[in-house]
Coordinates of C-alpha atoms in Angstrom, one line a residue:
M1 CA 0.0 0.0 0.0
S2 CA 1.2 3.5 -0.8
D3 CA -0.1 6.0 1.8
T4 CA 0.3 9.6 0.5
D5 CA -0.6 11.4 3.7
T6 CA 1.7 14.2 2.9
R7 CA 1.5 17.8 3.8
P8 CA 1.1 20.3 0.9
S9 CA 3.8 22.8 0.3
T10 CA 3.4 26.0 2.3
A11 CA 6.3 27.9 0.8
A12 CA 5.9 31.7 0.8
G13 CA 4.7 33.4 -2.3
T14 CA 6.9 35.8 -4.2
G15 CA 4.5 38.6 -4.7
T16 CA 3.2 41.3 -2.4
G17 CA -0.4 40.5 -2.7
G18 CA -0.7 38.7 0.6
T19 CA 0.6 35.3 -0.7
G20 CA 2.9 34.8 2.3
T21 CA 5.4 37.6 2.0
D22 CA 6.0 39.7 5.2
T23 CA 9.4 41.0 4.2
G24 CA 10.5 44.5 4.1
T25 CA 12.6 46.3 1.5
A26 CA 15.8 44.6 2.7
G27 CA 14.3 41.1 2.2
A28 CA 14.2 40.2 5.8
R29 CA 11.0 39.3 7.8
R30 CA 9.2 42.2 9.3
P31 CA 10.1 42.3 13.0
L32 CA 7.7 41.5 15.7
P33 CA 7.0 44.6 17.9
A34 CA 7.3 44.2 21.7
H35 CA 3.7 45.1 22.2
V36 CA 0.5 45.8 20.3
D37 CA -3.0 46.6 21.5
V38 CA -4.7 43.7 19.8
V39 CA -3.3 40.4 18.4
V40 CA -5.5 38.5 16.0
V41 CA -4.5 34.8 15.6
G42 CA -5.0 33.5 12.1
A43 CA -4.9 35.2 8.6
G44 CA -7.8 33.3 7.1
L45 CA -11.2 34.5 6.0
S46 CA -12.1 35.6 9.6
G47 CA -8.6 37.1 10.4
I48 CA -8.6 39.4 7.4
G49 CA -12.2 40.5 8.3
A50 CA -11.1 41.2 11.8
G51 CA -8.2 43.3 10.6
Y52 CA -10.5 45.4 8.5
R53 CA -13.0 46.1 11.4
L54 CA -10.1 46.9 13.9
Q55 CA -8.6 49.5 11.6
T56 CA -11.8 51.1 10.6
E57 CA -13.8 51.0 13.9
V58 CA -11.0 51.4 16.4
P59 CA -8.3 53.2 14.3
D60 CA -6.4 54.3 17.5
R61 CA -5.7 50.8 18.4
S62 CA -2.6 49.0 17.0
Y63 CA -3.0 45.4 15.9
L64 CA -1.1 42.5 14.4
V65 CA -2.3 39.3 12.7
L66 CA -0.1 36.3 13.6
E67 CA -0.3 33.4 11.1
S68 CA 1.5 30.1 11.8
R69 CA 1.7 29.2 8.1
E70 CA 3.5 30.9 5.3
A71 CA 0.4 32.1 3.5
M72 CA -2.9 33.7 4.2
G73 CA -6.3 32.1 3.4
G74 CA -6.6 29.5 6.1
T75 CA -8.8 26.7 4.9
W76 CA -8.9 28.1 1.3
D77 CA -5.1 28.0 1.0
L78 CA -4.5 24.8 3.0
F79 CA -7.0 22.5 1.3
R80 CA -6.0 21.5 -2.2
Y81 CA -8.2 18.5 -3.1
P82 CA -10.1 18.6 -6.4
G83 CA -13.1 20.8 -6.6
I84 CA -12.8 22.4 -3.1
R85 CA -15.5 25.0 -3.0
S86 CA -17.8 26.9 -0.7
D87 CA -21.0 25.3 0.6
S88 CA -22.4 28.7 1.3
D89 CA -23.1 31.4 -1.3
M90 CA -20.4 33.9 -1.6
F91 CA -22.8 36.9 -1.3
T92 CA -23.1 36.0 2.5
L93 CA -19.7 34.1 2.9
G94 CA -17.9 37.2 1.4
Y95 CA -17.4 40.4 3.3
Q96 CA -20.1 42.8 3.8
F97 CA -17.6 45.6 3.0
K98 CA -16.2 44.1 -0.2
P99 CA -18.9 43.1 -2.9
W100 CA -18.6 39.7 -4.5
R101 CA -18.2 40.3 -8.2
E102 CA -17.4 36.9 -9.5
P103 CA -20.1 35.1 -11.7
K104 CA -20.7 32.0 -9.6
S105 CA -22.5 32.2 -6.3
I106 CA -21.0 28.9 -5.2
A107 CA -17.3 29.5 -5.8
D108 CA -14.3 27.2 -6.0
G109 CA -11.4 27.4 -3.5
P110 CA -8.9 29.3 -5.7
T111 CA -11.3 32.0 -6.5
I112 CA -12.2 32.5 -2.8
L113 CA -8.4 32.6 -1.9
R114 CA -7.9 35.3 -4.6
Y115 CA -10.8 37.3 -3.1
I116 CA -9.2 37.1 0.4
R117 CA -5.8 38.2 -0.8
E118 CA -7.3 41.0 -2.8
T119 CA -9.2 42.2 0.2
A120 CA -6.0 42.1 2.4
E121 CA -4.0 44.1 -0.2
E122 CA -6.8 46.6 -1.1
F123 CA -7.2 47.6 2.6
G124 CA -3.6 47.3 3.7
I125 CA -4.3 44.5 6.0
D126 CA -1.5 42.4 4.6
E127 CA 1.0 44.9 6.1
H128 CA -0.2 43.8 9.6
I129 CA 0.4 40.1 9.0
R130 CA 3.4 38.2 10.4
Y131 CA 3.7 34.8 8.8
G132 CA 5.4 31.7 10.1
T133 CA 4.5 32.8 13.6
K134 CA 2.8 30.1 15.8
V135 CA 1.3 31.0 19.1
L136 CA 2.5 28.4 21.6
G137 CA 1.1 29.9 24.7
A138 CA -0.9 32.8 26.0
D139 CA -0.8 33.9 29.7
F140 CA -2.8 36.9 31.0
S141 CA -1.5 38.9 34.0
T142 CA -4.2 40.4 36.0
A143 CA -1.7 42.7 37.7
E144 CA -0.6 44.1 34.5
A145 CA -3.8 43.6 32.4
R146 CA -1.7 42.3 29.6
W147 CA -1.3 39.1 27.6
T148 CA 2.3 37.6 27.2
L149 CA 2.3 35.4 24.1
T150 CA 5.0 32.7 23.6
L151 CA 5.6 32.4 19.8
L152 CA 7.6 30.1 17.6
R153 CA 9.0 31.9 14.6
D154 CA 11.7 30.5 12.2
G155 CA 12.3 27.8 14.8
V156 CA 13.1 30.2 17.6
E157 CA 10.9 30.8 20.6
T158 CA 10.1 34.4 21.4
T159 CA 7.6 36.5 23.3
M160 CA 5.5 39.7 22.8
T161 CA 2.7 41.2 24.7
C162 CA -0.7 42.6 23.9
D163 CA -3.7 44.1 25.7
F164 CA -6.4 42.0 23.9
L165 CA -6.2 38.6 22.2
Y166 CA -8.6 37.6 19.5
S167 CA -8.5 34.0 18.1
C168 CA -9.7 33.8 14.5
A169 CA -8.1 30.4 13.9
G170 CA -11.5 28.5 13.7
Y171 CA -12.2 25.3 15.5
Y172 CA -10.6 22.7 13.3
D173 CA -7.3 21.0 13.7
Y174 CA -5.4 21.7 10.6
D175 CA -2.3 19.6 11.5
E176 CA -4.1 16.3 12.2
T177 CA -6.9 14.7 10.3
Y178 CA -9.5 12.3 11.7
T179 CA -9.4 8.7 10.4
P180 CA -11.3 5.9 11.9
D181 CA -10.0 2.4 12.4
L182 CA -9.7 0.8 8.9
P183 CA -9.0 -2.8 9.4
G184 CA -6.5 -4.3 7.0
L185 CA -5.4 -0.9 5.6
S186 CA -1.8 -2.0 5.2
D187 CA -3.0 -4.9 2.9
F188 CA -4.3 -2.5 0.4
G189 CA -2.3 -2.4 -2.8
G190 CA -3.3 1.0 -4.0
T191 CA -2.9 4.6 -2.8
V192 CA -4.6 6.1 0.3
V193 CA -5.2 9.8 0.4
H194 CA -6.4 12.1 3.1
P195 CA -8.2 15.2 1.5
Q196 CA -6.8 17.5 4.2
F197 CA -3.3 16.7 3.0
W198 CA -3.9 16.3 -0.8
P199 CA -0.5 15.4 -2.7
E200 CA 0.2 17.7 -5.5
D201 CA 1.5 14.9 -7.7
L202 CA -1.5 12.5 -7.4
D203 CA -2.6 11.3 -10.8
Y204 CA -5.8 9.5 -10.8
S205 CA -6.4 9.5 -14.5
G206 CA -8.3 6.4 -15.5
Q207 CA -8.2 5.0 -12.0
R208 CA -10.9 3.4 -9.9
V209 CA -11.6 5.6 -6.9
V210 CA -13.4 5.0 -3.7
V211 CA -14.2 8.0 -1.5
I212 CA -15.1 7.0 2.1
G213 CA -17.6 9.5 3.6
S214 CA -20.7 11.4 2.8
G215 CA -20.1 14.9 4.1
A216 CA -19.2 18.1 2.2
T217 CA -15.8 16.9 1.1
A218 CA -17.0 13.6 -0.3
V219 CA -19.8 15.0 -2.2
T220 CA -17.4 17.6 -3.7
L221 CA -14.7 15.1 -4.6
V222 CA -16.9 12.6 -6.4
P223 CA -18.0 14.8 -9.4
S224 CA -14.8 16.8 -9.5
M225 CA -12.7 13.7 -10.2
L226 CA -14.9 12.9 -13.2
R227 CA -15.7 14.7 -16.4
D228 CA -18.7 16.7 -15.9
S229 CA -21.6 16.9 -18.3
T230 CA -19.7 19.3 -20.5
G231 CA -16.8 16.9 -21.0
D232 CA -14.3 19.0 -19.0
E233 CA -11.4 17.3 -17.2
G234 CA -11.0 17.2 -13.5
V235 CA -10.6 20.7 -12.0
D236 CA -7.0 20.1 -10.7
G237 CA -5.7 19.4 -14.2
S238 CA -5.6 15.6 -13.8
G239 CA -7.4 13.5 -16.3
A240 CA -10.7 12.1 -15.1
A241 CA -11.0 9.0 -13.0
A242 CA -12.5 5.9 -14.6
H243 CA -15.1 5.5 -12.0
V244 CA -15.7 7.0 -8.5
T245 CA -17.7 5.3 -5.7
M246 CA -18.8 7.2 -2.7
L247 CA -19.0 4.7 0.2
Q248 CA -21.1 5.9 3.2
R249 CA -21.9 4.3 6.5
S250 CA -25.3 6.3 6.4
P251 CA -26.9 8.8 4.3
T252 CA -26.5 12.7 4.5
W253 CA -29.1 15.2 3.6
I254 CA -28.0 16.8 0.3
S255 CA -29.6 19.6 -1.5
A256 CA -29.0 20.7 -5.1
V257 CA -28.5 24.5 -5.5
P258 CA -27.8 26.7 -8.5
S259 CA -24.1 27.5 -9.1
R260 CA -25.2 30.9 -10.3
D261 CA -27.8 33.2 -8.8
T262 CA -29.8 34.6 -11.7
K263 CA -31.6 37.2 -9.4
A264 CA -28.3 38.3 -8.3
D265 CA -27.0 38.5 -11.9
W266 CA -29.9 40.7 -12.8
L267 CA -29.5 43.0 -9.8
R268 CA -25.7 43.4 -10.5
E269 CA -26.5 44.3 -14.0
H270 CA -29.1 47.0 -13.3
L271 CA -28.0 48.5 -10.0
P272 CA -24.8 50.1 -8.6
A273 CA -22.4 47.5 -7.2
D274 CA -22.8 48.4 -3.5
L275 CA -26.6 48.6 -3.6
A276 CA -26.8 45.3 -5.5
H277 CA -24.5 43.7 -3.1
T278 CA -26.6 44.8 -0.1
L279 CA -29.9 43.6 -1.7
I280 CA -28.5 40.3 -2.8
R281 CA -26.9 39.7 0.6
S282 CA -30.3 40.5 2.4
K283 CA -32.1 38.3 0.0
N284 CA -29.9 35.4 0.6
I285 CA -29.8 35.8 4.4
A286 CA -33.6 36.0 4.5
F287 CA -33.9 32.8 2.3
G288 CA -31.3 30.8 4.3
T289 CA -32.8 31.8 7.7
A290 CA -36.4 30.9 6.5
F291 CA -35.3 27.6 5.0
Y292 CA -33.5 26.6 8.2
Q293 CA -36.5 27.5 10.3
F294 CA -38.8 25.6 7.9
C295 CA -36.6 22.5 8.3
R296 CA -36.6 22.7 12.1
R297 CA -40.2 23.4 12.6
Y298 CA -41.6 21.1 9.9
P299 CA -39.1 18.2 9.5
D300 CA -41.5 15.9 7.8
R301 CA -42.2 18.5 5.1
A302 CA -38.5 19.3 4.7
R303 CA -37.8 15.5 4.3
K304 CA -40.4 15.3 1.5
L305 CA -39.1 18.4 -0.2
L306 CA -35.5 17.2 -0.2
T307 CA -36.2 13.6 -1.2
G308 CA -38.5 15.0 -4.0
L309 CA -35.9 17.2 -5.4
A310 CA -33.3 14.4 -5.4
T311 CA -35.8 12.1 -7.1
K312 CA -36.5 14.7 -9.7
V313 CA -32.8 14.8 -10.7
L314 CA -31.9 11.0 -10.3
G315 CA -35.2 9.7 -11.6
D316 CA -35.1 6.7 -9.2
E317 CA -37.2 6.9 -6.1
Q318 CA -35.7 3.7 -4.6
L319 CA -32.1 5.0 -5.1
V320 CA -33.1 8.1 -3.1
A321 CA -34.7 6.0 -0.4
D322 CA -31.8 3.8 -0.1
H323 CA -28.9 6.3 -0.2
F324 CA -30.1 9.9 0.2
T325 CA -32.8 9.6 3.0
P326 CA -31.0 9.9 6.3
S327 CA -32.5 8.7 9.6
Y328 CA -32.1 12.1 11.3
D329 CA -34.1 15.3 10.5
P330 CA -32.7 18.0 8.1
W331 CA -30.3 20.3 9.9
D332 CA -29.7 18.0 12.8
Q333 CA -26.4 17.8 10.9
R334 CA -25.2 20.4 8.4
L335 CA -27.0 20.2 5.1
C336 CA -24.6 19.5 2.1
A337 CA -25.1 21.7 -0.9
I338 CA -24.2 20.5 -4.5
P339 CA -24.1 23.1 -7.1
S340 CA -26.0 22.4 -10.3
A341 CA -26.8 18.9 -8.8
D342 CA -23.3 17.8 -10.1
L343 CA -23.1 14.8 -7.7
F344 CA -26.6 13.5 -8.7
K345 CA -25.8 14.0 -12.4
A346 CA -22.6 12.0 -12.0
I347 CA -24.4 9.2 -10.4
K348 CA -27.2 9.2 -13.0
G349 CA -24.6 9.3 -15.9
G350 CA -23.1 6.0 -14.5
D351 CA -19.6 7.3 -13.8
A352 CA -20.2 7.5 -10.1
E353 CA -21.9 5.3 -7.6
V354 CA -23.0 5.6 -4.0
V355 CA -22.9 2.6 -1.7
T356 CA -24.4 2.5 1.8
D357 CA -22.6 -0.2 3.8
T358 CA -19.8 -0.6 6.4
I359 CA -16.3 -1.8 5.9
D360 CA -15.4 -5.2 6.9
R361 CA -11.7 -4.7 6.1
F362 CA -9.4 -3.7 3.3
V363 CA -8.0 -6.3 0.9
P364 CA -5.2 -6.0 -1.7
E365 CA -7.7 -5.1 -4.5
G366 CA -9.9 -2.7 -2.6
V367 CA -12.5 -2.6 0.2
R368 CA -14.5 -5.6 1.4
L369 CA -17.8 -4.6 2.8
S370 CA -19.8 -6.1 5.5
S371 CA -22.2 -7.4 2.8
G372 CA -19.4 -9.3 1.3
R373 CA -19.1 -7.1 -1.8
V374 CA -15.6 -5.9 -2.7
L375 CA -15.2 -2.4 -4.1
E376 CA -12.2 -2.6 -6.4
A377 CA -10.0 0.5 -6.2
D378 CA -6.7 1.9 -7.3
V379 CA -7.2 5.0 -5.0
V380 CA -9.1 5.2 -1.7
I381 CA -9.8 8.7 -0.3
T382 CA -10.7 9.0 3.4
A383 CA -13.1 11.9 3.6
T384 CA -14.0 10.9 7.0
G385 CA -14.1 14.3 8.6
L386 CA -12.0 16.8 10.5
Q387 CA -11.1 17.0 14.2
L388 CA -12.1 19.9 16.3
L389 CA -9.5 22.0 18.2
A390 CA -10.4 24.8 20.4
F391 CA -8.9 28.3 19.6
G392 CA -6.3 27.0 17.2
G393 CA -4.7 24.9 20.0
I394 CA -4.1 27.8 22.3
S395 CA -4.8 26.9 25.9
P396 CA -5.2 30.3 27.7
K397 CA -3.7 30.8 31.1
V398 CA -4.4 33.5 33.7
D399 CA -1.6 34.3 36.1
G400 CA 0.1 31.1 35.1
E401 CA -2.9 28.8 35.6
T402 CA -4.5 27.1 32.6
V403 CA -8.2 28.0 32.4
P404 CA -10.4 24.8 32.2
L405 CA -12.2 25.5 29.0
S406 CA -15.0 23.0 29.5
E407 CA -16.0 24.8 32.6
Q408 CA -16.5 28.2 31.0
F409 CA -19.4 29.8 29.2
V410 CA -19.3 31.8 26.0
W411 CA -20.8 35.4 26.1
Q412 CA -22.4 36.8 23.0
G413 CA -20.9 34.1 21.0
A414 CA -17.5 35.7 21.3
M415 CA -16.0 36.3 24.8
M416 CA -15.5 33.7 27.5
T417 CA -15.8 33.6 31.3
G418 CA -12.7 33.1 33.3
V419 CA -10.5 34.8 30.7
P420 CA -10.2 38.6 30.5
N421 CA -9.5 40.5 27.3
F422 CA -10.0 37.5 25.1
A423 CA -12.4 36.8 22.3
V424 CA -12.9 33.9 19.8
C425 CA -14.5 33.9 16.4
I426 CA -17.1 31.2 16.1
G427 CA -19.2 31.2 12.8
Y428 CA -22.6 29.8 12.2
T429 CA -23.2 26.1 11.5
N430 CA -26.5 26.7 9.6
A431 CA -25.4 29.7 7.5
S432 CA -22.3 31.4 6.2
W433 CA -19.5 31.5 8.7
T434 CA -18.7 35.1 7.9
L435 CA -22.1 36.4 9.0
R436 CA -21.4 35.5 12.6
A437 CA -17.7 36.3 12.3
D438 CA -18.4 39.8 11.3
L439 CA -20.7 40.4 14.2
S440 CA -18.0 39.1 16.4
H441 CA -15.5 41.5 14.9
R442 CA -17.8 44.4 15.4
L443 CA -18.6 43.4 18.9
V444 CA -14.9 43.2 19.9
C445 CA -14.5 46.7 18.5
K446 CA -17.5 47.9 20.5
V447 CA -15.9 46.4 23.6
L448 CA -12.6 48.2 22.9
R449 CA -14.3 51.5 22.4
W450 CA -16.3 51.0 25.7
M451 CA -13.0 50.2 27.5
D452 CA -11.4 53.3 26.1
D453 CA -14.3 55.6 27.0
R454 CA -14.3 54.4 30.6
D455 CA -10.6 54.1 31.0
L456 CA -10.7 50.4 31.6
A457 CA -7.7 48.0 31.5
A458 CA -9.6 44.7 31.3
V459 CA -13.1 43.2 31.0
E460 CA -14.3 39.7 31.5
P461 CA -17.8 38.2 31.0
H462 CA -19.5 37.3 34.3
P463 CA -22.9 35.7 34.5
D464 CA -25.6 37.7 36.4
R465 CA -27.5 34.5 37.2
E466 CA -27.1 30.7 37.3
L467 CA -26.7 29.3 33.8
T468 CA -28.1 26.1 32.3
E469 CA -25.2 24.4 30.5
R470 CA -25.6 23.5 26.7
P471 CA -23.0 22.3 24.2
L472 CA -21.4 25.2 22.3
L473 CA -22.2 23.5 18.8
D474 CA -25.6 21.9 19.0
L475 CA -25.1 19.5 16.1
A476 CA -25.3 15.7 16.0
S477 CA -22.5 15.4 13.4
G478 CA -19.7 12.9 14.5
Y479 CA -16.9 15.4 14.2
V480 CA -18.7 17.6 16.7
Q481 CA -19.6 15.0 19.1
R482 CA -16.1 13.5 19.2
S483 CA -14.6 16.7 20.6
I484 CA -17.1 19.1 21.8
G485 CA -16.6 18.2 25.4
A486 CA -13.3 20.0 25.4
F487 CA -14.9 23.3 24.4
P488 CA -16.6 26.0 26.6
R489 CA -20.4 25.9 26.9
Q490 CA -23.3 28.0 26.0
G491 CA -26.1 29.0 28.3
D492 CA -29.9 28.8 27.7
S493 CA -30.8 32.4 27.1
G494 CA -29.7 35.9 26.7
P495 CA -26.1 36.8 25.9
W496 CA -25.0 33.3 27.0
R497 CA -26.9 31.6 24.2
V498 CA -25.1 31.0 20.9
R499 CA -28.0 31.2 18.6
Q500 CA -28.0 30.1 14.9
N501 CA -30.1 33.1 13.7
Y502 CA -28.2 35.9 12.0
V503 CA -31.4 38.1 11.8
L504 CA -31.9 38.1 15.6
D505 CA -28.2 38.3 16.3
S506 CA -27.8 41.3 14.0
L507 CA -30.5 43.1 16.0
T508 CA -29.2 42.3 19.4
T509 CA -25.5 41.6 19.5
L510 CA -24.2 45.1 19.0
R511 CA -27.0 46.5 21.3
A512 CA -25.8 44.5 24.2
D513 CA -25.6 46.2 27.6
L514 CA -22.0 45.7 28.5
R515 CA -22.3 47.0 31.9
R516 CA -24.6 44.2 33.0
T517 CA -22.5 41.1 32.2
L518 CA -18.8 42.4 31.9
R519 CA -16.7 42.6 35.0
T520 CA -14.3 45.5 34.7
T521 CA -10.8 46.5 35.9
P522 CA -10.0 50.3 35.8
R523 CA -6.6 51.4 34.4
S524 CA -5.9 52.9 37.8
A525 CA -5.7 49.4 39.3
V526 CA -3.0 48.3 36.8
R527 CA 0.7 48.6 37.5
R528 CA 1.8 51.5 35.3
D529 CA 5.5 50.6 35.5
A530 CA 4.6 47.5 33.4
Q531 CA 3.7 49.5 30.4
P532 CA 6.3 48.7 27.6
V533 CA 8.1 51.1 25.6
G534 CA 6.5 51.8 22.2
A535 CA 3.1 50.3 23.3
G536 CA 0.2 50.5 21.0
R537 CA -1.5 53.8 21.4

């Protein structure tokens, strides 16, 4: 067996458009300052958005974005598997302040990455990024009201301080993938690939491929590794696979969506760009919110709708019943979107197949199922999900003591009890990540302005009543259930509840009464002799 679980190259780009260069005119890396007001961890979609909000809404505050890799873009730079794309429309996944101008509403990874880089360069955010800088530790001093960050840069440990720490690193582990126990894997004579670490030199032309999994990655890979209905080759430049089988333990809810938004096209053609963007974004938010609420309130109707749409494309009611009708209700787990019904069309055309069964063991020629059938394969792709990792792996400390995350509560979906001057960016699970992320960015800016107006050195969320504990992410998905116990909790109401409703959040988050649930420390109580030379403001 050849196991190509190799990490993609993360070499720095050679241009200045945010592709991984943080060098000055002399060619050396830009130095790290001793202190800044705000440190943002992560230069992905969220981190770039945070940079924009910080420099526009609290311009007197200095900030720095620390990125452990040698390139910006996060998910959209790291993942290189064929066909990687958004599963949310780009009018809502994109930034509110930078209209999406590309033709497709559901965009591919390289186009999204280009959009992120363009945004960073256009607004000068790229000048604030320091690449190859991994946050190893973060310790808040209550006496000094300041974070000391332990960093690894170019193989050397160093430190810097900041007043406020904002983690925009998401909640996935980008260094380790999740792979379940696969009996007999070493007996397999072909190649095994993990999508998270797709090898650049993999040639699957004319190969028989088995994709294990039924989530967003799997439903993207299957049609992307085949010629589509127009006869195009695989999107990564490789020739098309001979046949692709999606092997799933159980079905997932899948919905076909248009790859282009015709109403958005009309609005963009007839209205000024900013106005069109606002209207399209509002339209899509309203539709997404309404559809989610429909699914949750009327699950039987939602089941009938989704299975009916799948049957309309596939033309086989039994096929839909066997392989595309889950036991759980729509939105108990995240709904998978397939643009232009590409997965269904690949199956209907005969080049792809979906099999619902469990693995008995791997054999030299492929995968033997519990039913006894052997799926012959040259390449097996384990699209079995990611692992969760809280705050990009940062375990915050306060006065040298590690904060037990699982005992804390999240406030307004952004800050956390037990940890002063700290925020996290947690996007929606039922809508575009960026919608919630941008609210969190703006909330952080509101808190910073509030602190300045009242001459406060530190703030920390503090419950004003006893809270009923609930999981932070209320999804039944396996990747959530495996790790959610290590995350902080949410409460049952008010600012302690992490709602999955952008409309309500947009009306309430930025109107929060900060005095009621934030415990404060005035600057007068802070040791002034600890203020470093050249500090932020």
